[in-house]
Tab-separated table of C-alpha atoms in Angstrom:
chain	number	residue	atom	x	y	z
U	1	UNK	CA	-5.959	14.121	19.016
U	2	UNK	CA	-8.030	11.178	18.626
U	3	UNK	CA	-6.848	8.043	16.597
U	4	UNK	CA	-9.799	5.914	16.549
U	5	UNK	CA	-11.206	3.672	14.064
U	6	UNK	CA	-14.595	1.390	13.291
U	7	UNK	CA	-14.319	-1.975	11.629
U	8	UNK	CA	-16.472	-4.305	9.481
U	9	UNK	CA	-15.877	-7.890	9.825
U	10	UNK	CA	-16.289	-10.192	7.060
U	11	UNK	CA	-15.468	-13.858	8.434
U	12	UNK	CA	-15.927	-17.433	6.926
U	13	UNK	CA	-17.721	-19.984	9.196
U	14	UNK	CA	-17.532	-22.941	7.200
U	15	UNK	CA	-13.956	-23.243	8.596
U	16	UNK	CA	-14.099	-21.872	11.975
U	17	UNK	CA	-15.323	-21.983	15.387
U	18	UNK	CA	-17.358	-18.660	17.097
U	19	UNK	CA	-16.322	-18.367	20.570
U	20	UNK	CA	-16.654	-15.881	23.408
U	21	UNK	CA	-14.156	-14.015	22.461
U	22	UNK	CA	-14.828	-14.206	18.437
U	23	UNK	CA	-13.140	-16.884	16.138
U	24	UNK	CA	-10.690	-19.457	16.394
U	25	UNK	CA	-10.400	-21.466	13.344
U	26	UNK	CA	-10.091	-24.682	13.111
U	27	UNK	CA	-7.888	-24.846	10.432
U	28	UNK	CA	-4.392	-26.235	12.364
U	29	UNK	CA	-1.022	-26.475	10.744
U	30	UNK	CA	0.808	-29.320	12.023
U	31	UNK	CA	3.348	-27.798	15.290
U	32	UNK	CA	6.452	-29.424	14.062
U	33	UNK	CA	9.994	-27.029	12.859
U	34	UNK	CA	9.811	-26.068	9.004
U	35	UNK	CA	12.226	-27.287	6.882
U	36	UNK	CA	14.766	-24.892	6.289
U	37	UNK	CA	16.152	-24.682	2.921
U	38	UNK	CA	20.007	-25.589	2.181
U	39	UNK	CA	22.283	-23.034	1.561
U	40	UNK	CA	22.915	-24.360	-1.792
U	41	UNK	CA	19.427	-23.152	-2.141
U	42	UNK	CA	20.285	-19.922	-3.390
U	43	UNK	CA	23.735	-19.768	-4.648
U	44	UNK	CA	25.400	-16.544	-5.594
U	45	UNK	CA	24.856	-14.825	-9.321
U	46	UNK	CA	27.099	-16.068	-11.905
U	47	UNK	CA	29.843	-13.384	-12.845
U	48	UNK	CA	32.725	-11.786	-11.351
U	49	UNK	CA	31.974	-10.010	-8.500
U	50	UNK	CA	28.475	-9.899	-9.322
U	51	UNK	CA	25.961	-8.032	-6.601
U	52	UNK	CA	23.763	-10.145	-4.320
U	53	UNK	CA	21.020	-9.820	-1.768
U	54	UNK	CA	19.992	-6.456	-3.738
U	55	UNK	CA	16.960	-4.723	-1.115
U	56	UNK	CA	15.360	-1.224	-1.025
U	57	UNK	CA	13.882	0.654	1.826
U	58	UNK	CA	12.703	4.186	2.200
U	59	UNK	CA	15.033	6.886	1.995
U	60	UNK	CA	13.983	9.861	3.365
U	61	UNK	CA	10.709	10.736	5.796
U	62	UNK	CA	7.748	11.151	2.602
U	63	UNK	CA	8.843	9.120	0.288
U	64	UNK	CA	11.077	11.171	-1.901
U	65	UNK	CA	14.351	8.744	-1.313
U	66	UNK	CA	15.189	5.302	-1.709
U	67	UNK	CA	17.668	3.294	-0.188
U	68	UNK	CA	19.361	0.680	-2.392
U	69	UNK	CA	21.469	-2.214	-0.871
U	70	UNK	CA	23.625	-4.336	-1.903
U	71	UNK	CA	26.533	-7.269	-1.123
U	72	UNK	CA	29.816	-7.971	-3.451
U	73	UNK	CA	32.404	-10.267	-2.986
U	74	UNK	CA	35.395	-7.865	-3.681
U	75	UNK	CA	35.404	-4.191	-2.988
U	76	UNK	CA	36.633	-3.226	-6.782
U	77	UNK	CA	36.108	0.555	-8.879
U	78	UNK	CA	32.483	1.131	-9.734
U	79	UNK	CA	31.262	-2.065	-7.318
U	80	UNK	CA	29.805	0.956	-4.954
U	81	UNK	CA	28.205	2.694	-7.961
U	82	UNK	CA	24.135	2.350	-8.575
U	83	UNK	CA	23.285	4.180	-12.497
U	84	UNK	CA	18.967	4.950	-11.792
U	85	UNK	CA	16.611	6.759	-14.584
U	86	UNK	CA	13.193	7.300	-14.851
U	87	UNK	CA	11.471	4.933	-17.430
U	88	UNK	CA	10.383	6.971	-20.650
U	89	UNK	CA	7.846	6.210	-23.198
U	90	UNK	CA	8.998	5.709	-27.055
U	91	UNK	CA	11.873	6.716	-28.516
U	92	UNK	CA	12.982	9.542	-25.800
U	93	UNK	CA	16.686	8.801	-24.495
U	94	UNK	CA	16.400	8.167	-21.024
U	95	UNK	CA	19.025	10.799	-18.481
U	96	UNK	CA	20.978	8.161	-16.241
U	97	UNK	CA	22.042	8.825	-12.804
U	98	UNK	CA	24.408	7.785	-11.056
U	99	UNK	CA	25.572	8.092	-7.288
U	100	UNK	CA	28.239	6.390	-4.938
U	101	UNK	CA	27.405	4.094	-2.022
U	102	UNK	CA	28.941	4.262	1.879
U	103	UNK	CA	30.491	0.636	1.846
U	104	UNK	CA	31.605	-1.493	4.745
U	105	UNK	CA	32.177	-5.094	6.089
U	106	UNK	CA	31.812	-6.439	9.226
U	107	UNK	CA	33.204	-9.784	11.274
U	108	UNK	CA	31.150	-11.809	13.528
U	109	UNK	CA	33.357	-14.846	15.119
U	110	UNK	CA	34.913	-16.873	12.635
U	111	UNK	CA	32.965	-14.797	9.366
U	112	UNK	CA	33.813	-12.203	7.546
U	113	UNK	CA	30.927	-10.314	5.536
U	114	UNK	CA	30.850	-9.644	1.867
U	115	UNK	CA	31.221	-5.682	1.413
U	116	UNK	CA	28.328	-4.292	2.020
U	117	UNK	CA	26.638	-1.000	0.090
U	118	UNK	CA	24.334	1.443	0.567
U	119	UNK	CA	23.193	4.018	-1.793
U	120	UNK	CA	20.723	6.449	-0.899
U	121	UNK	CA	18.725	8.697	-3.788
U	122	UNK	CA	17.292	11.753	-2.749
U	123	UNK	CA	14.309	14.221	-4.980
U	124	UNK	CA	12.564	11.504	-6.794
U	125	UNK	CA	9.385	12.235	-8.514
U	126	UNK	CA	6.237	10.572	-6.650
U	127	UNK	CA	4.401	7.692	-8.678
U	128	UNK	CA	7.186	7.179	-11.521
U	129	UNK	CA	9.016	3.845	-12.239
U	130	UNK	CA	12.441	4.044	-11.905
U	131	UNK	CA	14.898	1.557	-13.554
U	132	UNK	CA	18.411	0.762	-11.623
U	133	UNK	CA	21.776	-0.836	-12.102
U	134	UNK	CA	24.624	-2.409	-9.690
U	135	UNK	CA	27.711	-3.771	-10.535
U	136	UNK	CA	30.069	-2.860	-13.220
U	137	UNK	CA	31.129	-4.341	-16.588
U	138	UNK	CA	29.440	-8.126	-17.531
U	139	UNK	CA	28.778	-8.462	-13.891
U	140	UNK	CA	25.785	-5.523	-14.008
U	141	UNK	CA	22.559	-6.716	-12.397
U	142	UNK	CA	18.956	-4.577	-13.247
U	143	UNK	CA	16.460	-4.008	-11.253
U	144	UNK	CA	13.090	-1.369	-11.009
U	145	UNK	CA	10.678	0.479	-8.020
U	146	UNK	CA	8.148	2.491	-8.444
U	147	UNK	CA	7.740	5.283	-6.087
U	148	UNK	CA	5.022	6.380	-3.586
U	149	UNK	CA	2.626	8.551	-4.465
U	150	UNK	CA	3.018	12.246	-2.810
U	151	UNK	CA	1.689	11.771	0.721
U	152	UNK	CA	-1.821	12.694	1.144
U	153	UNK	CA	-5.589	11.739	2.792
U	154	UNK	CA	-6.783	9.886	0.042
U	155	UNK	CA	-3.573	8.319	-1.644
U	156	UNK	CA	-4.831	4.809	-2.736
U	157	UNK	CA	-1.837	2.562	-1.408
U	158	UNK	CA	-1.173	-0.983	-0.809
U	159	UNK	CA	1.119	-2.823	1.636
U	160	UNK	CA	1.922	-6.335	2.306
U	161	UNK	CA	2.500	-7.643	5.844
U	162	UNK	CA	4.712	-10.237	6.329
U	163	UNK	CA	6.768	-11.483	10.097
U	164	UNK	CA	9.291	-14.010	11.226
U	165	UNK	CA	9.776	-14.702	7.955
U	166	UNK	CA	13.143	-17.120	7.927
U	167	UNK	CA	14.122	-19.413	5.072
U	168	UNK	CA	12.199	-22.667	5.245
U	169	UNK	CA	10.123	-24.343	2.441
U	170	UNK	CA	7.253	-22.654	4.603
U	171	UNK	CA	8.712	-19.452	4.338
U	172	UNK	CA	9.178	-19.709	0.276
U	173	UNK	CA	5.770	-20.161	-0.191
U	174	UNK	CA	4.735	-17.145	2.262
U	175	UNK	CA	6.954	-15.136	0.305
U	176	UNK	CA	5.961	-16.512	-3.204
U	177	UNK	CA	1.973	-16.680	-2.264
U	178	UNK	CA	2.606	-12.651	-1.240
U	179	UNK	CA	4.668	-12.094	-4.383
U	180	UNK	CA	1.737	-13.815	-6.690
U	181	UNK	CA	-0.222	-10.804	-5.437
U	182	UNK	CA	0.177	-7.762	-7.757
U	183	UNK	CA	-1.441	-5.165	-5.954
U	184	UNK	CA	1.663	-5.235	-3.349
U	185	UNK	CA	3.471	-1.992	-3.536
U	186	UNK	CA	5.777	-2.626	0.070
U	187	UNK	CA	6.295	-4.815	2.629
U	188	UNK	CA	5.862	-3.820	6.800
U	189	UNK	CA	7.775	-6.526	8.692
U	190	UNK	CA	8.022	-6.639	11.873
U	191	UNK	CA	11.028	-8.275	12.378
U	192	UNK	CA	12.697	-11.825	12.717
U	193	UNK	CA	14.473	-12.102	9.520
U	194	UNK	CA	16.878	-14.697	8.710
U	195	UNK	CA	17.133	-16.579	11.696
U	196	UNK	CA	20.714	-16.877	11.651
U	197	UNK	CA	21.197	-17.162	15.555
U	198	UNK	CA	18.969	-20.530	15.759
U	199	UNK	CA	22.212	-22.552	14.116
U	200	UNK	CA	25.273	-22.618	16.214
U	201	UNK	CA	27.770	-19.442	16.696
U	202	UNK	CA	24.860	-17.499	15.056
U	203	UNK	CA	25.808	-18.619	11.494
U	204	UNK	CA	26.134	-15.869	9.555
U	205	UNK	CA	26.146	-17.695	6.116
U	206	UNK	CA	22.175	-17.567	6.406
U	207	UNK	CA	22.130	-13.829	6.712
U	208	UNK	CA	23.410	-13.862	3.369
U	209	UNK	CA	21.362	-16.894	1.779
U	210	UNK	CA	18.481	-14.924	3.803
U	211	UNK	CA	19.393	-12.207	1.408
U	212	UNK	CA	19.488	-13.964	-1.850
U	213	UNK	CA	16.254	-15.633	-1.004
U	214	UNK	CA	14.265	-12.602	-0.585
U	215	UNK	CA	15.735	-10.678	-3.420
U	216	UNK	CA	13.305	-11.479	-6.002
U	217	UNK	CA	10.710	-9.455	-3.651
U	218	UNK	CA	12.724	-6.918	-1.944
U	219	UNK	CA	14.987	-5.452	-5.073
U	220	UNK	CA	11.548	-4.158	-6.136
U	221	UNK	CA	9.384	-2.925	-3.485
U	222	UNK	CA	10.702	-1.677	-0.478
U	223	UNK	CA	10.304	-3.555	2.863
U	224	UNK	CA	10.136	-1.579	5.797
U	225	UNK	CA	11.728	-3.590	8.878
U	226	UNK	CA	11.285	-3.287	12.318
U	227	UNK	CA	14.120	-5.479	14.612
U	228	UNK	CA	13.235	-8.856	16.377
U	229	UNK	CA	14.844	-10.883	19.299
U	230	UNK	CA	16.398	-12.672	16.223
U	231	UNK	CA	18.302	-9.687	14.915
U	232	UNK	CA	19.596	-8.892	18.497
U	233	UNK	CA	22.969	-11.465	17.612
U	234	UNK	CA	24.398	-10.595	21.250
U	235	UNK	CA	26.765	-13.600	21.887
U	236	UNK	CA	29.517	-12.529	24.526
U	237	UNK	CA	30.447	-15.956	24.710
U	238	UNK	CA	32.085	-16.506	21.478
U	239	UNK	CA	33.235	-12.582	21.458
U	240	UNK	CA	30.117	-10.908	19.792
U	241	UNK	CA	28.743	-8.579	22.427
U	242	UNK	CA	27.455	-5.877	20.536
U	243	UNK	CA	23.725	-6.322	20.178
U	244	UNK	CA	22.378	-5.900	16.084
U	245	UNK	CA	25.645	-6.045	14.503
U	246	UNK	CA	24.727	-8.444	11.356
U	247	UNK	CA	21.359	-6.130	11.160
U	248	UNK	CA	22.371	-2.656	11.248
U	249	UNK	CA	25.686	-3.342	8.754
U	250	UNK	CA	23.037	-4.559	6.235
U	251	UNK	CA	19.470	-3.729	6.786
U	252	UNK	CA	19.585	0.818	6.569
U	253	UNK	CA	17.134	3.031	7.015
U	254	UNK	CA	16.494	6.482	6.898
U	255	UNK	CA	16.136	6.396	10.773
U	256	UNK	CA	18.110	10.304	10.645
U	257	UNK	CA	15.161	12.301	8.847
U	258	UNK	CA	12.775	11.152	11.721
U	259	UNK	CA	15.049	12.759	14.298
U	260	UNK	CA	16.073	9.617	15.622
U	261	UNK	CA	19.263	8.858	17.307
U	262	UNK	CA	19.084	4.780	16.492
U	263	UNK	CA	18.341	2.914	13.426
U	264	UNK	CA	15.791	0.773	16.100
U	265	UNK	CA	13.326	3.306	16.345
U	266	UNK	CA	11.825	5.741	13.728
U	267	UNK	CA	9.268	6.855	11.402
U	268	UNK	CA	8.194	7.410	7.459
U	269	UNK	CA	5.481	8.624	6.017
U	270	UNK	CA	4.071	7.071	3.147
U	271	UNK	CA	0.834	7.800	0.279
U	272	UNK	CA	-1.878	7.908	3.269
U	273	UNK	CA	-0.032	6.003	6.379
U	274	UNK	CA	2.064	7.910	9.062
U	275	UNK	CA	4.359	4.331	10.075
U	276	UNK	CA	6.030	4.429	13.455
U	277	UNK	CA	8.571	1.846	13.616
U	278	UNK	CA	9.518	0.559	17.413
U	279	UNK	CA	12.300	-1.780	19.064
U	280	UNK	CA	10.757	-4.408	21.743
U	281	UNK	CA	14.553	-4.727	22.731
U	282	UNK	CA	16.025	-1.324	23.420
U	283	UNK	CA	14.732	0.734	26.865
U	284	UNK	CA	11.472	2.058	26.273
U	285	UNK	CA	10.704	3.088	29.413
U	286	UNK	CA	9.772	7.237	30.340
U	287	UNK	CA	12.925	9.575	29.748
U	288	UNK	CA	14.831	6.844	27.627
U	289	UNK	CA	15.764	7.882	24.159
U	290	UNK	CA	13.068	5.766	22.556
U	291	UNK	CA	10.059	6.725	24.474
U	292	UNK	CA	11.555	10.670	24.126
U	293	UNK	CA	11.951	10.345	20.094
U	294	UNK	CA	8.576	9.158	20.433
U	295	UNK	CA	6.619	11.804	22.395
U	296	UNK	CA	8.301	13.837	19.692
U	297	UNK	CA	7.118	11.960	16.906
U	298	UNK	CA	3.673	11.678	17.875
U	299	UNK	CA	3.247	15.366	18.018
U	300	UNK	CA	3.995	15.481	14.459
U	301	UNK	CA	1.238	13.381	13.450
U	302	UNK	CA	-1.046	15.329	10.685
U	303	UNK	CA	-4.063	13.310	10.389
U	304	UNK	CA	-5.338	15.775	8.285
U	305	UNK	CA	-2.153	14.440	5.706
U	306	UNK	CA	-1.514	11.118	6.439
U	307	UNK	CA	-4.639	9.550	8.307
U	308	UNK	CA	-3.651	5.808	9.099
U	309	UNK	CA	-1.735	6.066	11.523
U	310	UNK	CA	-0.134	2.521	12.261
U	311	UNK	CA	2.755	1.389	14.726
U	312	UNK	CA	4.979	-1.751	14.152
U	313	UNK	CA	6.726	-3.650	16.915
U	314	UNK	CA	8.022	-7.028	16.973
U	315	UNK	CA	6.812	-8.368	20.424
U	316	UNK	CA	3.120	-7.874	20.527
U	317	UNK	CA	1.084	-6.043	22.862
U	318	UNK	CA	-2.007	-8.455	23.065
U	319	UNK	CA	-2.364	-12.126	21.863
U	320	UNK	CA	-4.341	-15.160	23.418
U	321	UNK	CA	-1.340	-17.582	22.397
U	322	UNK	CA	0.648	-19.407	25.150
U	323	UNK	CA	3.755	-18.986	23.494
U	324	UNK	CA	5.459	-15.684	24.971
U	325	UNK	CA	2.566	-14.981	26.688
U	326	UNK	CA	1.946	-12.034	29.295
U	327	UNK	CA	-5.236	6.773	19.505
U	328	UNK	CA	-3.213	4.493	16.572
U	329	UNK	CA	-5.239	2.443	13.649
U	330	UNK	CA	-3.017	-0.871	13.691
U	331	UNK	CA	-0.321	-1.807	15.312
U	332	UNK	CA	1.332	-4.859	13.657
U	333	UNK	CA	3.716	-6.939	15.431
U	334	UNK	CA	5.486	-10.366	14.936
U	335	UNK	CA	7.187	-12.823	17.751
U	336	UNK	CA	4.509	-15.610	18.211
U	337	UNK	CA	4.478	-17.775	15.565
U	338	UNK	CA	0.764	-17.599	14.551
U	339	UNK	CA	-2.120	-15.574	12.902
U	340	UNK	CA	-4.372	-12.853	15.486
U	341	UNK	CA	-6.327	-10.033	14.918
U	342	UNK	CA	-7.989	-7.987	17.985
U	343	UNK	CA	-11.012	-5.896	18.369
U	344	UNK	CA	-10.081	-2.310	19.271
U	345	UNK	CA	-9.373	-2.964	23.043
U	346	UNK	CA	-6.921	-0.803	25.727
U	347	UNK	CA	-6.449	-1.335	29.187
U	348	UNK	CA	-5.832	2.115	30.344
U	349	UNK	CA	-8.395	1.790	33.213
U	350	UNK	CA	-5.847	-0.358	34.493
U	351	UNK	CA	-3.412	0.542	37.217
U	352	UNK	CA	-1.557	-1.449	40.519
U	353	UNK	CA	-4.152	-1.418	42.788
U	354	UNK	CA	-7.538	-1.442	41.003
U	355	UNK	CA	-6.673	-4.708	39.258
U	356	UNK	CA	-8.554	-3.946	35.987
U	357	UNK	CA	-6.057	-5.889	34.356
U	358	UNK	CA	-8.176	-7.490	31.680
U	359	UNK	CA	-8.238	-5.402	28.214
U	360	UNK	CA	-11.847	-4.149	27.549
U	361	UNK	CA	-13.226	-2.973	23.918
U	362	UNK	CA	-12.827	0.677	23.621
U	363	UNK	CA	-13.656	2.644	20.510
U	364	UNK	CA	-10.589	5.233	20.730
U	365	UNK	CA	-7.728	2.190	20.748
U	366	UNK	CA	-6.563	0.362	17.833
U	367	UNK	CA	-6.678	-3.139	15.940
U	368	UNK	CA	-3.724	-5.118	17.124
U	369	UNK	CA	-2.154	-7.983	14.677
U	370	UNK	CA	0.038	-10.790	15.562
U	371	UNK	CA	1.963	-12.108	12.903
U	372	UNK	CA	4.391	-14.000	13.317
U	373	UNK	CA	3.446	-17.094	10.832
U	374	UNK	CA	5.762	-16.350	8.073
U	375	UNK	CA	7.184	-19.708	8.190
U	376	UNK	CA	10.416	-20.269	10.001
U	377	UNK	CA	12.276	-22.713	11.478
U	378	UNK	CA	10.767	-23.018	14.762
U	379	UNK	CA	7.593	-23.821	13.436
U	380	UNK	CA	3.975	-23.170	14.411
U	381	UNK	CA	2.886	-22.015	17.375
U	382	UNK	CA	-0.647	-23.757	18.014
U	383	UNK	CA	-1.204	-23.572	21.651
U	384	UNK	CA	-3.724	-20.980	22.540
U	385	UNK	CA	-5.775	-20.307	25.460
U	386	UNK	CA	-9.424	-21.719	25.896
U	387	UNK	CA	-11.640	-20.254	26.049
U	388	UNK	CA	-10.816	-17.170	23.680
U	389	UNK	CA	-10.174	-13.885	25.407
U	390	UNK	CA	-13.166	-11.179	24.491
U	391	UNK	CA	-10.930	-8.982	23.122
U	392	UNK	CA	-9.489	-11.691	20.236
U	393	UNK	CA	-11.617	-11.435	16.832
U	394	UNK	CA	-9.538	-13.715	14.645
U	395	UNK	CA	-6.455	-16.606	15.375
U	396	UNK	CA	-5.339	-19.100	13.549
U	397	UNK	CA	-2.318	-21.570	13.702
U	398	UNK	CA	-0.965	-21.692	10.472
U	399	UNK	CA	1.712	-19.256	8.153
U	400	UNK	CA	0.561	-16.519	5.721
U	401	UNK	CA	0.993	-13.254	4.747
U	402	UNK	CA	-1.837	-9.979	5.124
U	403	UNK	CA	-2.215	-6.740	2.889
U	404	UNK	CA	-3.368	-3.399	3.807
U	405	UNK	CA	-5.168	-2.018	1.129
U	406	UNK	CA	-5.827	1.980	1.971
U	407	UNK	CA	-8.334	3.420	-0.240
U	408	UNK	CA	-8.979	7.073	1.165
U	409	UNK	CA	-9.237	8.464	4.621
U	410	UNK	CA	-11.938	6.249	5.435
U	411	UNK	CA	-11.751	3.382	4.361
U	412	UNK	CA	-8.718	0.554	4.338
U	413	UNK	CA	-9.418	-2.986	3.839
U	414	UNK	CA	-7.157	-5.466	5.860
U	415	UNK	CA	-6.942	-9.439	4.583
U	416	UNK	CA	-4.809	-12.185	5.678
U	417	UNK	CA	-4.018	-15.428	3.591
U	418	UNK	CA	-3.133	-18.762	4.579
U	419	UNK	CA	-0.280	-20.502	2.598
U	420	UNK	CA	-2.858	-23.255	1.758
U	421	UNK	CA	-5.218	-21.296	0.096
U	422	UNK	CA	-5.037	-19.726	-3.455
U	423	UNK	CA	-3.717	-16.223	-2.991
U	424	UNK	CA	-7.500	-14.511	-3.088
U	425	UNK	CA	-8.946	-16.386	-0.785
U	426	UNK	CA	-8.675	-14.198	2.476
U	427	UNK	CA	-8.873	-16.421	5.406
U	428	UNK	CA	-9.805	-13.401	7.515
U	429	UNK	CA	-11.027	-9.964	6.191
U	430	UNK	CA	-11.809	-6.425	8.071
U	431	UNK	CA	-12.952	-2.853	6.639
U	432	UNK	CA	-11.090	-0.503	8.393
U	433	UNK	CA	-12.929	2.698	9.001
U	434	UNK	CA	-10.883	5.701	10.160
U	435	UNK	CA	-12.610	7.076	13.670
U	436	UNK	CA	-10.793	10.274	12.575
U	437	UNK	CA	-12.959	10.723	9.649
U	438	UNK	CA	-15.272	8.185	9.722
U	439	UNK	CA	-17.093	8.681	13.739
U	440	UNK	CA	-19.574	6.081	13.452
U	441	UNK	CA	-20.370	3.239	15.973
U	442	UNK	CA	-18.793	-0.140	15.008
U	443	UNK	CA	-21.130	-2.944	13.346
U	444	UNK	CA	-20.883	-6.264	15.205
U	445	UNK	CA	-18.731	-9.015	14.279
U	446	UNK	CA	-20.068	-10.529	11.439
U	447	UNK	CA	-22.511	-7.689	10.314
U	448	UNK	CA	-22.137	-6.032	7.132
């Protein structure tokens, strides 16, 4: 089964360097921490036992289910109830749902959590709005998604990609430069969310001002996480040492209807896009669990039905950036705190005593992006290596967001935007063509 792709390259020189190993531009956000936003920043909603930190995720493997999440103070009748209905046109009474959620709290040292619900929805219709409601009496909150279309080759669908996202002034205008976008139908993050664990005893306070702050975004489109070193909370010291407690109490996902055994590791398909979702920080090595869910999982790849095929994992593969240094379309992953995009490069020729250790450009191996510049408090990383590797295309020191626009089988175009720049200006910009259906030879860097 090959899983190759061609790209175009559309790049803007005015602002950037060409070097051996493609572009590094020149545009350098200072290196200092981000500001991170007060918790008063985002207080709770007014009204008793209101629900906060409302989020949505895929329910089910294609796109049939949602998961809706949220937080209440008190654990009262009808606080665990979501009422959903399909918006209808004129004067046609709309027929209200409703279903129950699983609810639990958690501690973690001295904090106690809010109690925590999930609700998932099973047989929605593909491509219809729905309209939902949490909470109960004055305190009821309203909120809307639209689902997927029904999975198929040439299902028009648009994601936004967005990494280490935290809760800095940074990070609000990552998240409110993506939101200004309106072709965004959901989010792929791979992983570092509220950076809890950089303030001391791994305050857990910002978990839940993480979760007001991205509300706005993530009550209506769902965001489809994959787990970073920052969500591993393992602190034996102060009595915490069960890795991902604060993340798997309140981020779900339908992790069961890919045939996984761990919420770390699974799978959805989506419009066009198989997504394989991976965890840097569990055993991945031959016969674990992870790498035998996978093996699984990859057999069940249908180009034919979903052709983008695209992997997310937080630590990345390949970047030319100091910090942390050492047949799939994409494979987007977070971790360094800056913007890179590869050519399609592998190092399979390599083994331990040929020493082909370098990654060459190979027409069968993917695009990999590093993006970890969604603004948090540990600020930019801008140390990279000189000269550029020949395998980087694109890298830049300085937060954003990117979108993956899929048009058809073919044909996907991939942009990523700088904070600094109005939202459609794309600071970098590649047309994806899908090897699978699309076998030709890839245009140089540059060409159109």
């Amino acid at each position: 089964m090959k899983m190759n792709i061609v790209i175009l390259v559309f790049v803007f020189l005015n602002i950037t360097n060409l070097i051996n190993g493609g572009i590094t531009s020149k545009y350098v956000r200072q290196a200092q921490p981000s500001t991170e936003m007060p918790l008063t920043t985002f207080p709770s909603p007014a009204g008793h036992n209101s629900p906060e930190q409302v989020h949505i995720s895929q329910g089910d493997y294609n796109g049939r289910g949602i998961i809706i999440s949220w937080v209440t103070p008190l654990n009262l009748a009808g606080s665990n109830v979501v009422t959903y209905w399909k918006t209808v046109d004129g004067d046609v009474k709309p027929q209200k749902k409703r279903t129950h959620a699983s609810t639990s709290s958690y501690r973690f040292y001295d904090y106690t959590s809010g109690f925590l619900h999930h609700a998932t929805i099973k047989g929605l219709e593909y491509d219809t709005k729905y309209i939902y409601e949490v909470g109960s009496g004055e305190s009821v909150r309203q909120f809307s998604f639209t689902s997927p279309p029904k999975v198929g080759p040439d299902v028009p669908y648009t994601f936004g990609i967005i990494g280490d996202l935290g809760q800095t002034y940074a990070s609000n205008e990552t998240l409110s430069h993506y939101m200004s976008n309106p072709k965004g139908q959901a989010v792929l993050f791979p992983g570092d969310l509220s950076y809890a664990d950089d303030h001391p005893n791994h305050d857990q306070r910002k978990w839940d001002s993480y979760g007001r702050f991205v509300e706005p975004c993530a009550a209506y489109q769902p965001f489809i996480y994959a787990a970073g070193n920052h969500e591993i909370d393992f602190v034996p010291n102060i009595g915490e040492p069960h890795a991902f407690k604060p993340y798997v109490h309140r981020y779900h996902n339908a992790y069961k209807a890919s045939k996984s055994t761990s919420p770390l590791w699974y799978s959805i398909r989506r419009a066009s896009a198989h997504i394989i979702v991976l965890s840097s920080y569990s055993a991945y090595g031959k016969y674990t669990p992870q790498y035998v869910w996978l093996e699984q999982e990859l057999k069940k790849v249908n180009r034919e039905e979903t052709p983008w095929l695209i992997v997310m994992v937080h630590s990345p593969w390949y970047n030319s950036n100091n910090y942390h240094y050492m047949e799939v379309d994409l494979v987007i992953s977070g971790h360094v705190h800056s913007y890179e995009r590869s050519h399609r490069i592998s190092n399979v020729k390599y083994n331990i005593t040929n020493g082909l250790s370098s990654p060459v450009k190979d027409p069968s191996a993917p695009i990999y992006i590093t993006i970890g510049d969604g603004g948090n408090i540990e600020g930019i990383a801008n140390s990279f290596t000189d000269p550029q590797p020949s395998y980087s295309a694109y890298r830049e020191a300085s937060f954003g967001h990117a979108v993956l626009d899929i048009k058809n089988r073919t044909h996907a175009l991939y942009t990523w935007h700088r904070n600094q720049d109005n939202e459609p200006v794309a600071a970098d910009s590649v047309m994806l063509h899908n090897r699978y259906f699309l076998p030709v030879e890839e245009l140089a860097s540059g060409n159109v």
